[in-house]
Coordinates of C-alpha atoms in Angstrom, one line a residue:
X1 CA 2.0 24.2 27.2
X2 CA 5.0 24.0 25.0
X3 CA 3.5 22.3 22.1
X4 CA 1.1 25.6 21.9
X5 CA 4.3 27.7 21.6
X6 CA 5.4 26.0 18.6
X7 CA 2.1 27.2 17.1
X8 CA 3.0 30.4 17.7
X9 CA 6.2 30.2 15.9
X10 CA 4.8 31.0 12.5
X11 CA 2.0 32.6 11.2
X12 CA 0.5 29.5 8.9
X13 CA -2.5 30.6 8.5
X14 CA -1.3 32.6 5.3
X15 CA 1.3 30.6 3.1
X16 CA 1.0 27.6 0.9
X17 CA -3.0 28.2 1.3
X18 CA -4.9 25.6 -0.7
X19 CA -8.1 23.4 -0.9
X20 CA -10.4 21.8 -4.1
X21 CA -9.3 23.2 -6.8
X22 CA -12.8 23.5 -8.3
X23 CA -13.8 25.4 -5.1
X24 CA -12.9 28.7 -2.4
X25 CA -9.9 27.2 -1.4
X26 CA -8.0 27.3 -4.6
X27 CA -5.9 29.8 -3.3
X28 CA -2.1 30.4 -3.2
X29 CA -0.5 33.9 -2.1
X30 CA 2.2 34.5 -4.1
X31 CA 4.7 36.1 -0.8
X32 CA 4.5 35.3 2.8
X33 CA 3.1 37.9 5.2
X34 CA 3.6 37.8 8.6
X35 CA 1.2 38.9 11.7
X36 CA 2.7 42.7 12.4
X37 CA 2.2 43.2 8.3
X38 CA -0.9 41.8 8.1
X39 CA -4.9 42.1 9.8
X40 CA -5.0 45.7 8.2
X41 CA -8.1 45.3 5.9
X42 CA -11.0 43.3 4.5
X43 CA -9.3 41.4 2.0
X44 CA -6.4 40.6 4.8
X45 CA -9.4 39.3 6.8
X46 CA -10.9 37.3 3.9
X47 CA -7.5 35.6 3.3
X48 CA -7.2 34.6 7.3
X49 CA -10.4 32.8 6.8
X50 CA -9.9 30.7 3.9
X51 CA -6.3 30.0 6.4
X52 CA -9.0 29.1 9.1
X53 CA -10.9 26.7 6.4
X54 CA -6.9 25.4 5.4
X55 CA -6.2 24.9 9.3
X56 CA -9.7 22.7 9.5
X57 CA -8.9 20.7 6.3
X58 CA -5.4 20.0 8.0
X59 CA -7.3 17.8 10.4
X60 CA -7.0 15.0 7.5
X61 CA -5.0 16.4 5.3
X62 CA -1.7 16.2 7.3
X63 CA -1.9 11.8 7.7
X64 CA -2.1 12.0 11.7
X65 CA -5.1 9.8 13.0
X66 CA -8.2 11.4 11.7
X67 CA -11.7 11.7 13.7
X68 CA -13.8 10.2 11.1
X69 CA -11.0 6.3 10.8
X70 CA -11.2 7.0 14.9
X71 CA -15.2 7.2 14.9
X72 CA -15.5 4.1 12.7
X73 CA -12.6 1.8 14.5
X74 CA -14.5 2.8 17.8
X75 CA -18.2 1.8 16.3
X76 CA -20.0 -1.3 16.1
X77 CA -19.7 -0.8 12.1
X78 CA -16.2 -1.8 12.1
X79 CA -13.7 -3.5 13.4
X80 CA -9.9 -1.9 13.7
X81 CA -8.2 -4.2 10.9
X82 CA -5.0 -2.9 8.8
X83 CA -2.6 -5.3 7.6
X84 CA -2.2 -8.6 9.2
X85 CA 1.9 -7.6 10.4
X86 CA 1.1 -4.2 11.2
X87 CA 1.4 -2.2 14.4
X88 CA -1.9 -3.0 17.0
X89 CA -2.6 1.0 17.5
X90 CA -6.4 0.5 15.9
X91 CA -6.7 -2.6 18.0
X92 CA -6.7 -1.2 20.9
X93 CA -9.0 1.3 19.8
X94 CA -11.3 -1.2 18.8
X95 CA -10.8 -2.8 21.9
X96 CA -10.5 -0.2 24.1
X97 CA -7.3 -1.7 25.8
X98 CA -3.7 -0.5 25.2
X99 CA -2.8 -3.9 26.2
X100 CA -3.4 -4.6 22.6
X101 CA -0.2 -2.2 22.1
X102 CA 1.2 -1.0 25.1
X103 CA 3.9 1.2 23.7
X104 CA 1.2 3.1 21.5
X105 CA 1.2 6.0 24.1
X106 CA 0.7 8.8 21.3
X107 CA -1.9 7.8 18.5
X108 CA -3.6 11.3 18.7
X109 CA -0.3 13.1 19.3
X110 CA -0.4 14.3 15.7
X111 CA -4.3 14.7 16.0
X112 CA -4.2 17.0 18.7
X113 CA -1.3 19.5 17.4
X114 CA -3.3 19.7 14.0
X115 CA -6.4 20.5 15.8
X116 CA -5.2 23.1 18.2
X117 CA -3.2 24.5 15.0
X118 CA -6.8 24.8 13.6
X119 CA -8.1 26.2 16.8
X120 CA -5.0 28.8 17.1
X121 CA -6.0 30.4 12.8
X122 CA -9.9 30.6 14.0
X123 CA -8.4 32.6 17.8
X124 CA -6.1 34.9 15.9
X125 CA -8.3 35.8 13.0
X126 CA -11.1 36.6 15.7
X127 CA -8.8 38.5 18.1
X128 CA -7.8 40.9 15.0
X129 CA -10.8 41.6 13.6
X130 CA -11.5 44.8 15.8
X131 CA -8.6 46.1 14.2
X132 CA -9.8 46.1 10.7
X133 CA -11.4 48.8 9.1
X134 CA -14.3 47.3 7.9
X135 CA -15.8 50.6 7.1
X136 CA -20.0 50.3 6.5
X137 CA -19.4 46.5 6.5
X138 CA -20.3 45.5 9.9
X139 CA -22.2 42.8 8.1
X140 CA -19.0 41.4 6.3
X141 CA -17.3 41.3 9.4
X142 CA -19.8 39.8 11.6
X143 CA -19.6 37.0 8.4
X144 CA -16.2 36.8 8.9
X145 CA -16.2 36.0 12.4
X146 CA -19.6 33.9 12.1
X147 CA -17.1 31.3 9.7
X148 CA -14.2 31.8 11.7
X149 CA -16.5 31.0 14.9
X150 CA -18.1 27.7 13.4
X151 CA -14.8 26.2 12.6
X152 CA -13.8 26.7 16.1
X153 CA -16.6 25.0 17.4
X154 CA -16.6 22.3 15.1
X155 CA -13.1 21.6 15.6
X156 CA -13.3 22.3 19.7
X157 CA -16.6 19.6 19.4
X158 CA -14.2 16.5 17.7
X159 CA -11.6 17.2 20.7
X160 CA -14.2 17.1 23.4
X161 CA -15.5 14.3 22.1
X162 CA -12.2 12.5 21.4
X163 CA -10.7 13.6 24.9
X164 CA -13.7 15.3 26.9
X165 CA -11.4 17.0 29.0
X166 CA -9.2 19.5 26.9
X167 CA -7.7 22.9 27.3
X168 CA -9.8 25.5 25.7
X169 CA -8.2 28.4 24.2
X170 CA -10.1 31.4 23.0
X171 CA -7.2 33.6 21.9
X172 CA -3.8 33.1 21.2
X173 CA -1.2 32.2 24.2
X174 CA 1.8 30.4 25.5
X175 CA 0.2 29.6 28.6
X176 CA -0.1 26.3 30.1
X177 CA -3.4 26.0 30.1
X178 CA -5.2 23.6 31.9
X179 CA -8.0 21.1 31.1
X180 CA -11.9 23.0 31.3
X181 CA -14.9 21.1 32.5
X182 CA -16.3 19.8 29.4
X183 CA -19.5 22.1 30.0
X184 CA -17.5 25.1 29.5
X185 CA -16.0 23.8 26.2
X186 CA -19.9 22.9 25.2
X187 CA -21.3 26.1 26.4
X188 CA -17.9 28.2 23.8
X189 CA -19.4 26.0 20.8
X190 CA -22.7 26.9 21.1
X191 CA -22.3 30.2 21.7
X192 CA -20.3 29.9 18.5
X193 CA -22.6 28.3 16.5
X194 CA -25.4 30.6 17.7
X195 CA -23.2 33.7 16.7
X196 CA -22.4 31.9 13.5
X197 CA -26.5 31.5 12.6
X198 CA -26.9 34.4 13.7
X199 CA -24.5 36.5 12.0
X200 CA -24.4 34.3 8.4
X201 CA -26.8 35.9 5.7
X202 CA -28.4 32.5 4.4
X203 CA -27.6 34.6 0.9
X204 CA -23.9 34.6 1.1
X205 CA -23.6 31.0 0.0
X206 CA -26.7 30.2 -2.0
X207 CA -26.5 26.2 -3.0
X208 CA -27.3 27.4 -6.5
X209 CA -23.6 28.5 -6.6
X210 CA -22.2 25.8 -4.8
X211 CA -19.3 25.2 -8.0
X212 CA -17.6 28.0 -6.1
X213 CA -18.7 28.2 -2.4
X214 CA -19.3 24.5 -1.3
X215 CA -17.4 24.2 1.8
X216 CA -18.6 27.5 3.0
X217 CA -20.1 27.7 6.1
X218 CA -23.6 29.0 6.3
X219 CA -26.6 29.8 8.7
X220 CA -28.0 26.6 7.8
X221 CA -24.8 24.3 8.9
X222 CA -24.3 26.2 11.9
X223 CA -28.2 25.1 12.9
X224 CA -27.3 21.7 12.2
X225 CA -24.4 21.4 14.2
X226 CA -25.8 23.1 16.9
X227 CA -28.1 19.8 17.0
X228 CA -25.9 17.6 16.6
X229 CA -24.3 19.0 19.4
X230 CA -27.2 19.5 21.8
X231 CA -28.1 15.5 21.2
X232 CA -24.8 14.3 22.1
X233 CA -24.6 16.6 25.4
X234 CA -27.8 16.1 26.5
X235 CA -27.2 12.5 25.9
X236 CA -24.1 11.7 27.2
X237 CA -24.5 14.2 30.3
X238 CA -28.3 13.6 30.5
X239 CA -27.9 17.5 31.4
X240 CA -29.8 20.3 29.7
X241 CA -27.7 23.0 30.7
X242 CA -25.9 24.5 27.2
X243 CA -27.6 27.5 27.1
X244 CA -30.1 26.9 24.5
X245 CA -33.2 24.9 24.4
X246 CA -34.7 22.0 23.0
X247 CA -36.9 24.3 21.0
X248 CA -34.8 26.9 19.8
X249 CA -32.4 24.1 18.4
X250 CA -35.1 22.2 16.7
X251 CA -36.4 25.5 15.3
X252 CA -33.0 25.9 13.5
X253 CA -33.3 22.3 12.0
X254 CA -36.9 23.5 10.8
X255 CA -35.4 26.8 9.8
X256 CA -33.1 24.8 7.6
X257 CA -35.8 22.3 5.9
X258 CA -37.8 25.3 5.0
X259 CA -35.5 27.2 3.4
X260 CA -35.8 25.2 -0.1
X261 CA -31.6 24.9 -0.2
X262 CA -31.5 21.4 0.6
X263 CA -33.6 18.4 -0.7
X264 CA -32.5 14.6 -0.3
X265 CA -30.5 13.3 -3.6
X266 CA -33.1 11.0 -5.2
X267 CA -30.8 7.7 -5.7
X268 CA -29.0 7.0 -2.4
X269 CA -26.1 5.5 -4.4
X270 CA -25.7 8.8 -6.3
X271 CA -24.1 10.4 -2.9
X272 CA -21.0 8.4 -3.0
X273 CA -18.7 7.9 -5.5
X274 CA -17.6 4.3 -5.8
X275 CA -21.3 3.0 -5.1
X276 CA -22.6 5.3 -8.6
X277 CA -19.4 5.0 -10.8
X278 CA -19.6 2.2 -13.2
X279 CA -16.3 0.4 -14.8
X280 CA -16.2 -0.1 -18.7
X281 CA -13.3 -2.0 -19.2
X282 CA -13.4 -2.0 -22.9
X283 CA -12.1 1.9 -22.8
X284 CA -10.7 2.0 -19.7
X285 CA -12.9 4.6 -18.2
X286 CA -15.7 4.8 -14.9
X287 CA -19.2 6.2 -16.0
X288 CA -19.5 8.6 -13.5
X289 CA -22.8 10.0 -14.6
X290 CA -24.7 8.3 -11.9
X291 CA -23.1 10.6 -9.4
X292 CA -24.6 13.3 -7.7
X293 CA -21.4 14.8 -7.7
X294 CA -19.7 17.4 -4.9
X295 CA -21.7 19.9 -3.2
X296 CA -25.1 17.8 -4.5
X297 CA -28.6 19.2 -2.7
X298 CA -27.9 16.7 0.2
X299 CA -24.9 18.4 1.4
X300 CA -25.2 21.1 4.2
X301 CA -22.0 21.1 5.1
X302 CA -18.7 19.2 3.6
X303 CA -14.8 19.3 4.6
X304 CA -12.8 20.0 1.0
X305 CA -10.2 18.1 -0.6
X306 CA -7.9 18.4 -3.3
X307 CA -5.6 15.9 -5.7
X308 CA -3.0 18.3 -6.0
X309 CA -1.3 17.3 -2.5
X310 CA 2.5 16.4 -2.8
X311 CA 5.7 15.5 -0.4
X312 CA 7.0 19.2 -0.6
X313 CA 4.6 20.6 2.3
X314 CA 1.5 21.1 -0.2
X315 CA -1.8 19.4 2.1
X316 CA -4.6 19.5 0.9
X317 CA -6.0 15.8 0.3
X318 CA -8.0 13.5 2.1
X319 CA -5.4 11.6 3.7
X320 CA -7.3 9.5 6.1
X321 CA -9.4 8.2 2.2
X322 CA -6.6 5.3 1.8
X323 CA -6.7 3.5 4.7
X324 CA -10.5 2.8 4.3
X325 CA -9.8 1.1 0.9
X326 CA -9.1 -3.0 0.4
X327 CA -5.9 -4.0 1.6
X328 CA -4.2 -3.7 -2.0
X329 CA -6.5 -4.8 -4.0
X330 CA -7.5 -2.9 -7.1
X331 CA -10.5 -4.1 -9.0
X332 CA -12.4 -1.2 -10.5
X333 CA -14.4 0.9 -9.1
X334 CA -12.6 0.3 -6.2
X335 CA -9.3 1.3 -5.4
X336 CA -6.8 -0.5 -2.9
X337 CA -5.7 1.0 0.6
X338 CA -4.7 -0.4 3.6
X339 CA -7.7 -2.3 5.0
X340 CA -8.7 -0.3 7.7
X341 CA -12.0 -0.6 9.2
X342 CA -13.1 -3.9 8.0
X343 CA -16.7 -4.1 8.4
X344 CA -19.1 -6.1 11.0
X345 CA -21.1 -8.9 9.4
X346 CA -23.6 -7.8 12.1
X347 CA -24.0 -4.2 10.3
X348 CA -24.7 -6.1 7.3
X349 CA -27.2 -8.5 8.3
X350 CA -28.5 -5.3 9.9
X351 CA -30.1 -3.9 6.5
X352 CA -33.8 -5.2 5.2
X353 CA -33.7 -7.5 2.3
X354 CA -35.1 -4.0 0.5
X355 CA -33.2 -1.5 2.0
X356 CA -31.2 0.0 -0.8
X357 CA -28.4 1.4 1.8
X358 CA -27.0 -2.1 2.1
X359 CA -25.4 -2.5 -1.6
X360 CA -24.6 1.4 -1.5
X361 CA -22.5 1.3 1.3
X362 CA -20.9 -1.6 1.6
X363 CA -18.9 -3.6 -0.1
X364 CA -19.4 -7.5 -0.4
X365 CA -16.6 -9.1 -1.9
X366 CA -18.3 -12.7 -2.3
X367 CA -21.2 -11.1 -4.0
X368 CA -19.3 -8.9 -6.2
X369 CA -17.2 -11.3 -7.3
X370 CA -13.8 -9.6 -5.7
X371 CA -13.0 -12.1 -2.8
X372 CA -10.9 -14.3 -5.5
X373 CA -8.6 -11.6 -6.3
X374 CA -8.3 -10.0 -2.4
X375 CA -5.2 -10.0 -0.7
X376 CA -6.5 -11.9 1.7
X377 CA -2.7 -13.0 3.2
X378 CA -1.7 -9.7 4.0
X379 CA -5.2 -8.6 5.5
X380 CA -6.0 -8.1 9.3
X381 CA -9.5 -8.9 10.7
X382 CA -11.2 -10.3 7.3
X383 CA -15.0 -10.1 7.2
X384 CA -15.7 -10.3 3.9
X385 CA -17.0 -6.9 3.5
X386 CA -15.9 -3.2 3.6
X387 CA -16.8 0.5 3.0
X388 CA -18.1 1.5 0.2
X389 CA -18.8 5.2 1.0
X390 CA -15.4 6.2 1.6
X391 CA -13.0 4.5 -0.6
X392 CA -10.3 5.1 -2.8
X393 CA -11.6 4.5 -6.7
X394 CA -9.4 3.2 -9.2
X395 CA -10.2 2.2 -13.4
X396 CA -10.6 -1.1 -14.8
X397 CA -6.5 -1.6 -15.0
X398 CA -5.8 -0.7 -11.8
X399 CA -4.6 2.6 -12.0
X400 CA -5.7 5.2 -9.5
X401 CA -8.5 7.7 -10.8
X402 CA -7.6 10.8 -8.4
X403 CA -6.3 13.1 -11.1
X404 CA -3.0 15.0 -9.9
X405 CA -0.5 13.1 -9.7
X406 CA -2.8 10.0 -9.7
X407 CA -0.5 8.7 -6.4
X408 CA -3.1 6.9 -4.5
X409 CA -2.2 7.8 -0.9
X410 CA -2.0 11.3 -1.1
X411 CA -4.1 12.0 -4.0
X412 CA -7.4 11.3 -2.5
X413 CA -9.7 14.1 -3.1
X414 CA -13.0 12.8 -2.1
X415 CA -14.8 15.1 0.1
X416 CA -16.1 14.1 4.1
X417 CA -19.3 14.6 4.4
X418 CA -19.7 16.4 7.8
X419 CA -23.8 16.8 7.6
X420 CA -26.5 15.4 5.1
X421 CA -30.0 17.0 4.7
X422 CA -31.1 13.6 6.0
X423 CA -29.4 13.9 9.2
X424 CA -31.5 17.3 9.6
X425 CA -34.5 15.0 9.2
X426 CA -33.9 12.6 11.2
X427 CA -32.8 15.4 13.8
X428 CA -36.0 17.0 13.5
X429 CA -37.9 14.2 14.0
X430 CA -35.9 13.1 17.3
X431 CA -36.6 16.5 18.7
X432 CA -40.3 16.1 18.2
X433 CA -40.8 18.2 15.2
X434 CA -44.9 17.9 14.0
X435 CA -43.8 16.7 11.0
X436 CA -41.4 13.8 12.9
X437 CA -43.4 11.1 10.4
X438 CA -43.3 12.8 7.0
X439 CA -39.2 13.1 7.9
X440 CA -38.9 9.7 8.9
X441 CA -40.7 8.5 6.0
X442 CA -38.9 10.5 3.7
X443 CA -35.7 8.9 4.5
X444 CA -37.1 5.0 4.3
X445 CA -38.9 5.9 1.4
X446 CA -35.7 7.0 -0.4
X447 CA -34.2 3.4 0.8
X448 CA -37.0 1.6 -0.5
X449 CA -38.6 1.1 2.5
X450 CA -42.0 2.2 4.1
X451 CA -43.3 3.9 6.8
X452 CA -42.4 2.7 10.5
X453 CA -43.9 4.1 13.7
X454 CA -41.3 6.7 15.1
X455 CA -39.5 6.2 18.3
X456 CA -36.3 7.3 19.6
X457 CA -35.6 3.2 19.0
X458 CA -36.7 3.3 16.0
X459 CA -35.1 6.2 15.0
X460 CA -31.9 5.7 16.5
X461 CA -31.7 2.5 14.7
X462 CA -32.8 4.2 11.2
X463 CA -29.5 6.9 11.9
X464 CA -27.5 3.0 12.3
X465 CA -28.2 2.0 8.3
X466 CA -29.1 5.6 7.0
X467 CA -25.5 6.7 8.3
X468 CA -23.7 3.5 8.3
X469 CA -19.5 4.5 8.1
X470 CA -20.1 8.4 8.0
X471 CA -18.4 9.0 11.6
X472 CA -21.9 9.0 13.1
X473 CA -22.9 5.8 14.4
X474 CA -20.3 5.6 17.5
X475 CA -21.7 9.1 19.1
X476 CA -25.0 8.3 18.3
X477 CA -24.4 5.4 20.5
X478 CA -22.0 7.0 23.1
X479 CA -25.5 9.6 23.7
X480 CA -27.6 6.9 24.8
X481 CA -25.2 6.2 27.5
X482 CA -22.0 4.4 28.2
X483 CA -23.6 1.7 29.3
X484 CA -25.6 1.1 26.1
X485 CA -23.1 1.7 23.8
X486 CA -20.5 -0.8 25.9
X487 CA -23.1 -3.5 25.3
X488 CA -23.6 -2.7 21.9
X489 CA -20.0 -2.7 21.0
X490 CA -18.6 -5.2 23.1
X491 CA -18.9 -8.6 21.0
X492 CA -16.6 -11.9 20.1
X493 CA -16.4 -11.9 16.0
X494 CA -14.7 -14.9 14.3
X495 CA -12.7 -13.4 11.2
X496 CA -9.4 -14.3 9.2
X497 CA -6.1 -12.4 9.9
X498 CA -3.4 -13.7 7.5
X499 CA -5.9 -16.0 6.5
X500 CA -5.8 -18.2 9.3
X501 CA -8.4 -17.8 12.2
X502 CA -8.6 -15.2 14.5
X503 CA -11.5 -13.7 16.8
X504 CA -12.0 -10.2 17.7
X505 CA -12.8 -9.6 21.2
X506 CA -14.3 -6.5 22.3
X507 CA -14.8 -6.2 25.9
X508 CA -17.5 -3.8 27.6
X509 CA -15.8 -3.4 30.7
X510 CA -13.0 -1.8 29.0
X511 CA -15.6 0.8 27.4
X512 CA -16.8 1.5 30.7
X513 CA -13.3 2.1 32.4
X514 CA -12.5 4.5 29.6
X515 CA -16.1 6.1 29.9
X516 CA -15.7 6.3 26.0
X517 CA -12.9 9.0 25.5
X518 CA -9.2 8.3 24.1
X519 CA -5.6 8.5 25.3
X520 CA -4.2 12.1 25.6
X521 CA -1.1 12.0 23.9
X522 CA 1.7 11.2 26.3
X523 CA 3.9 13.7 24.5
X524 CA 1.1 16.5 25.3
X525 CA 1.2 15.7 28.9
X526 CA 5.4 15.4 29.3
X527 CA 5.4 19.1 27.3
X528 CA 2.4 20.0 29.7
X529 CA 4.9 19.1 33.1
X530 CA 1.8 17.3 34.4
X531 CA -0.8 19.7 33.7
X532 CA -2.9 17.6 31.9
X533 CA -3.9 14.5 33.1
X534 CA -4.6 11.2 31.4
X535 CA -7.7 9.8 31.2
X536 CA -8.9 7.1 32.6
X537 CA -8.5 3.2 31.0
X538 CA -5.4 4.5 29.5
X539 CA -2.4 4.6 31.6

């Protein structure tokens, strides 16, 4: 395919490098190198993979439609939104119909070429690594290509779920390469992930030193994913066929609760910044001492993000961070955005009267006071509430708290949480671990609640609150079967666009004709001649 060539062009990997500047990725060579100069030794190598970790953070950083705004607009959590005289693209997402903008043929145009220029770093860096002279250091390199290997298969697991069908790539080409059954794609990220636990000393990123190597991939991530994976393929497929078993993957998520790194953060408010910071107008500041702060005990694996992202080519924030926040509306902690992802009363009434989880994550502008200040006008899809998780924070007079340059679109630096020590839990339990109740439990118990009898339902609808607007909840329904999650999603919803009424209407035989995968760029299958083919529900 074309578009592949143009990844090919220059060697990205290895200029304008960047990340958190309080973490690995604060990096920045000082001259370009180029691929015949370069993959000669260890510390080449070492620079290639923080370029790998660059080419994953890209995936947000470069403002194309993100996985995480996709995986909420496609939930039952939220509901597509925006401003009320903006394009329709995230409507018909929500909606699963392109009728709802039928010249929106390339949302994930941008998506796709930032993933496979992820995917392209990881294949080069991998490919040159027999190359390298690692000496004695067989166990350096095999760490190398353990990181190099995760991020492949992280990346390569948001296209197949995004696209199911998708060309995989293990080493650079031009090649027009075709789409793979998705079980060969599944079968590549495993085998990643299980060279990446394999081949990770749990001692090369200790969480005690997490000020400098949060973000890192380790042993203990690679377990997880591998979970999270083998739940949604097992689900969705109803197959068992990956190449590793049941017990061997709950084994890892055991191997990762026992090995003392990871612990659940005691106040489940603590793990997100605008639910713990508190306003104090009188100085103009946010108390921000009830955070648990980046790279907290509950983290087992995070995407990075910095505030020092600019116009001139530097990206490194978290782009996707501003269109979660209110549709410009400032009133502190809370930061305006562009109203994305407005959230379902139905999530809401969801949550016990007890359950802690509810004021933590979202936001209730009646309740806190905020709905008489909204810019309710120029809002899509009002419900009344949004995400509190991920949003944009700003100080009692309005101005953006990002650091930087303090610009509030492209300052964002908060960082995506990709798996919580809960989610191990809760994994663990699902998978029939002994000690499925003492996990459960530990999780309510943490949310105020007590113990409940576990079952897959019970459990599945635990993961609903627990992991309410975290990216999770649509493939944690899509795994239970098309069928079930259509039903679940599909809904009529009075809200307010413009402040005048309006009703969303999602339909579930539109979920069904597009068996729950998204439109393949049009722009990927014109470069393609016709190689790749659309899927179905979107022509």
């Amino acid at each position: 395919m074309k578009k592949i060539k143009t990844y090919l062009l220059t060697l990205g990997v290895l200029t304008g490098l960047a990340g958190c500047s309080e973490s690995f990725l604060d990096v920045n060579p000082m001259t370009s190198v180029l691929d015949n100069n370069f993959y000669k030794t260890v510390a080449d190598a070492e620079m290639a993979l923080i370029g790998c970790y660059d080419g994953f953070q890209r995936t947000s950083s470069n403002g194309n439609m993100s996985f995480y705004v996709t995986s909420e607009v496609l939930s039952d959590n939220t509901f597509g939104a925006t401003g009320n005289t903006d394009g329709r693209a995230y409507q018909a997402l929500d909606r699963f119909d392109i009728a709802q903008s039928p010249s929106d043929n390339n949302i994930f145009n941008g998506t796709w070429a930032d993933y496979y220029a992820g995917i392209f770093r990881c294949n080069t860096l991998i490919n040159k690594l027999d190359g390298i002279d690692f000496g004695s250091g067989a166990a350096t390199r095999n760490r190398i290509e353990g990181e190099a290997r995760f991020l492949r298969a992280l990346m390569y697991f948001d296209l197949v779920r995004l696209f199911e069908k998708i060309p995989l790539l293990t080493e650079p080409t031009t090649d027009n390469v075709p789409q793979a059954d998705p079980l060969q794609v599944y079968k590549q990220i495993a085998g990643d992930l299980k060279f990446a636990a394999a081949n990770i000393a749990a001692t090369a990123y200790p969480k005690a030193d997490a000020a400098t190597n949060d973000g890192r991939v380790t042993p203990f991530a690679a377990k997880a994913l591998l979970a999270r994976v083998y739940l949604f393929y097992t689900g969705y497929y109803a197959k068992d066929d990956l190449g590793v078993s049941k017990a061997e993957v709950l084994q890892g998520l055991e191997d990762v609760i026992s090995s003392g790194e990871y612990g659940l953060v005691e106040e489940y408010k603590a793990l997100w910044p605008a639910a713990s910071y508190v306003p104090n107008a009188a100085d103009n500041t946010l108390d921000k001492s009830g955070y648990a702060g980046m790279g907290n005990r509950e983290t087992v694996f995070a995407q990075k993000f910095n505030n020092t992202q600019n116009y001139d080519g530097m990206l490194d924030g978290n782009r996707w961070l501003v269109m979660m926040g209110m549709r410009n509306t400032n009133y502190a902690p809370y930061g305006k955005g562009w109203g994305a992802c407005t959230v379902n009363p139905r999530l809401v009434n969801s949550f016990e009267a007890a359950d802690k989880r509810r004021t933590a994550s979202v936001i209730d502008l009646e309740r806190e006071g905020i709905a008489g200040s909204f810019d309710i006008k120029d809002q899509r899809e009002y419900t009344g509430y949004t995400n509190k998780k991920y949003t944009p924070v700003a100080l009692p007079d309005g101005t953006s708290d990002t650091g930087g340059s303090n610009d509030f679109q492209i300052s964002q630096d908060q960082d995506f949480i990709v798996i919580r020590y809960a989610d191990v839990l809760l994994m663990a339990a699902e998978l029939g671990s002994a000690n499925a109740q003492a996990y459960f439990d530990a999780v309510r118990a943490r949310a105020g609640l007590g113990s409940r009898a576990v079952t897959r339902e019970n459990l599945l609808e635990e993961r609903k609150l627990e992991f309410a607007f975290e990216g999770i909840r649509y493939w944690d329904l899509l795994r239970q079967g098309l069928s079930t999650a259509a039903s679940a999603i599909a809904q009529t919803q009075n809200v307010l666009s413009g402040n005048a009424a309006d009703q969303v209407v999602i339909k579930a035989e539109n979920i069904s004709k597009t068996r729950g995968f998204m439109q393949i760029p049009n722009t990927q299958i014109t470069l393609s001649k016709g190689v790749l083919v659309q899927n179905p529900g979107w022509n």
